[in-house]
Short mmCIF file of C-alpha atoms in Angstrom, two decimals:
data_model
loop_
_atom_site.label_atom_id
_atom_site.label_comp_id
_atom_site.label_asym_id
_atom_site.label_seq_id
_atom_site.Cartn_x
_atom_site.Cartn_y
_atom_site.Cartn_z
CA MET A 1 7.24 23.99 -18.35
CA PRO A 2 6.39 22.83 -14.83
CA LEU A 3 3.43 24.53 -13.18
CA GLU A 4 2.58 24.18 -9.52
CA LEU A 5 -0.97 23.07 -8.82
CA ASP A 6 -3.00 22.02 -5.80
CA VAL A 7 -6.21 20.52 -7.15
CA ARG A 8 -7.87 21.16 -3.78
CA ASP A 9 -7.39 24.93 -4.07
CA LEU A 10 -9.49 26.93 -6.56
CA ASP A 11 -7.03 29.84 -6.75
CA SER A 12 -4.22 27.40 -7.53
CA ILE A 13 -6.33 25.80 -10.27
CA ARG A 14 -7.14 29.12 -11.91
CA LYS A 15 -3.52 30.27 -11.68
CA MET A 16 -2.31 27.07 -13.36
CA ALA A 17 -4.77 27.49 -16.25
CA ASP A 18 -3.84 31.16 -16.69
CA ASP A 19 -0.10 30.44 -16.48
CA ALA A 20 -0.33 27.55 -18.98
CA GLU A 21 -2.24 29.68 -21.45
CA ALA A 22 0.17 32.59 -21.00
CA ALA A 23 3.21 30.36 -21.51
CA PHE A 24 1.96 28.52 -24.58
CA GLY A 25 -0.67 30.82 -26.03
CA ARG A 26 -3.36 28.14 -25.74
CA ILE A 27 -4.17 24.87 -24.01
CA ASP A 28 -4.74 21.96 -26.36
CA ILE A 29 -5.04 19.07 -23.93
CA LEU A 30 -5.61 18.38 -20.25
CA VAL A 31 -4.94 15.03 -18.64
CA ASN A 32 -6.67 14.91 -15.26
CA ASN A 33 -4.68 12.29 -13.37
CA ALA A 34 -4.60 13.48 -9.75
CA GLY A 35 -6.03 11.06 -7.25
CA CYS A 36 -5.64 9.75 -3.74
CA ASN A 37 -7.19 7.35 -1.28
CA VAL A 38 -7.27 6.71 2.43
CA ARG A 39 -6.83 3.02 3.16
CA LYS A 40 -8.60 2.10 6.35
CA PRO A 41 -11.85 0.43 7.38
CA ALA A 42 -14.90 2.58 6.60
CA VAL A 43 -15.78 2.82 10.30
CA ASP A 44 -12.39 4.49 10.92
CA VAL A 45 -12.57 7.06 8.11
CA THR A 46 -12.57 10.58 9.53
CA TRP A 47 -14.29 13.70 8.24
CA ASP A 48 -10.91 14.99 7.04
CA ASP A 49 -10.06 11.67 5.34
CA TRP A 50 -13.35 11.82 3.45
CA ASN A 51 -12.84 15.44 2.41
CA LEU A 52 -9.25 14.78 1.25
CA VAL A 53 -10.40 12.03 -1.13
CA LEU A 54 -13.45 13.86 -2.47
CA ASP A 55 -11.68 17.22 -2.75
CA THR A 56 -8.88 15.61 -4.75
CA ASN A 57 -10.66 12.98 -6.84
CA LEU A 58 -14.01 14.64 -7.48
CA ARG A 59 -13.96 18.38 -6.84
CA GLY A 60 -10.39 18.82 -8.09
CA THR A 61 -11.00 16.88 -11.28
CA PHE A 62 -14.13 18.86 -12.07
CA PHE A 63 -12.74 22.33 -11.38
CA VAL A 64 -9.42 21.72 -13.19
CA ALA A 65 -11.44 20.60 -16.22
CA GLN A 66 -13.71 23.62 -15.88
CA ALA A 67 -10.80 26.09 -15.69
CA VAL A 68 -9.13 24.61 -18.76
CA ALA A 69 -12.43 24.24 -20.67
CA LYS A 70 -12.99 27.97 -20.25
CA LYS A 71 -9.78 28.46 -22.23
CA MET A 72 -10.66 25.84 -24.88
CA ILE A 73 -14.31 26.68 -25.59
CA PRO A 74 -13.70 30.14 -27.13
CA ARG A 75 -11.20 28.52 -29.53
CA GLY A 76 -13.59 25.69 -30.35
CA ALA A 77 -10.82 23.16 -29.78
CA GLY A 78 -9.20 21.10 -27.08
CA ARG A 79 -9.37 17.73 -25.37
CA ILE A 80 -9.85 16.74 -21.74
CA ILE A 81 -8.93 13.23 -20.64
CA ASN A 82 -9.94 12.06 -17.17
CA ILE A 83 -8.03 9.07 -15.84
CA GLY A 84 -9.31 6.87 -13.03
CA SER A 85 -7.93 3.73 -11.49
CA VAL A 86 -9.46 0.28 -11.67
CA THR A 87 -10.81 0.83 -8.16
CA CYS A 88 -13.32 3.32 -9.55
CA VAL A 89 -15.18 0.42 -11.17
CA ALA A 90 -15.67 -1.87 -8.17
CA GLY A 91 -15.59 -1.55 -4.41
CA TYR A 92 -12.64 -2.87 -2.43
CA ALA A 93 -12.28 -3.50 1.29
CA GLY A 94 -10.51 -0.75 3.17
CA MET A 95 -11.19 1.89 0.52
CA GLY A 96 -14.48 3.38 1.70
CA PRO A 97 -14.11 7.00 0.55
CA TYR A 98 -12.86 5.98 -2.87
#
């Protein structure tokens, strides 16, 4: 069942978690795999570029996990898997916000 989700929008996150639980009766697993980057020299990164990356990769990941965890904790079961790219381990030129 496809569910629309914008990880940068808290209402969208909560709606997705509610809709998933309503459709299936429970949420057993979440795979957090949303991510983005802005490829440009750090001195050219704008305020909006920075916010796009952090809102997607950091804030979105956390609040999607939180919304789903709130469904899992009362049941005492569930798994959350957060996926990151290799660029989360080491810095790379042109990927300042990441």
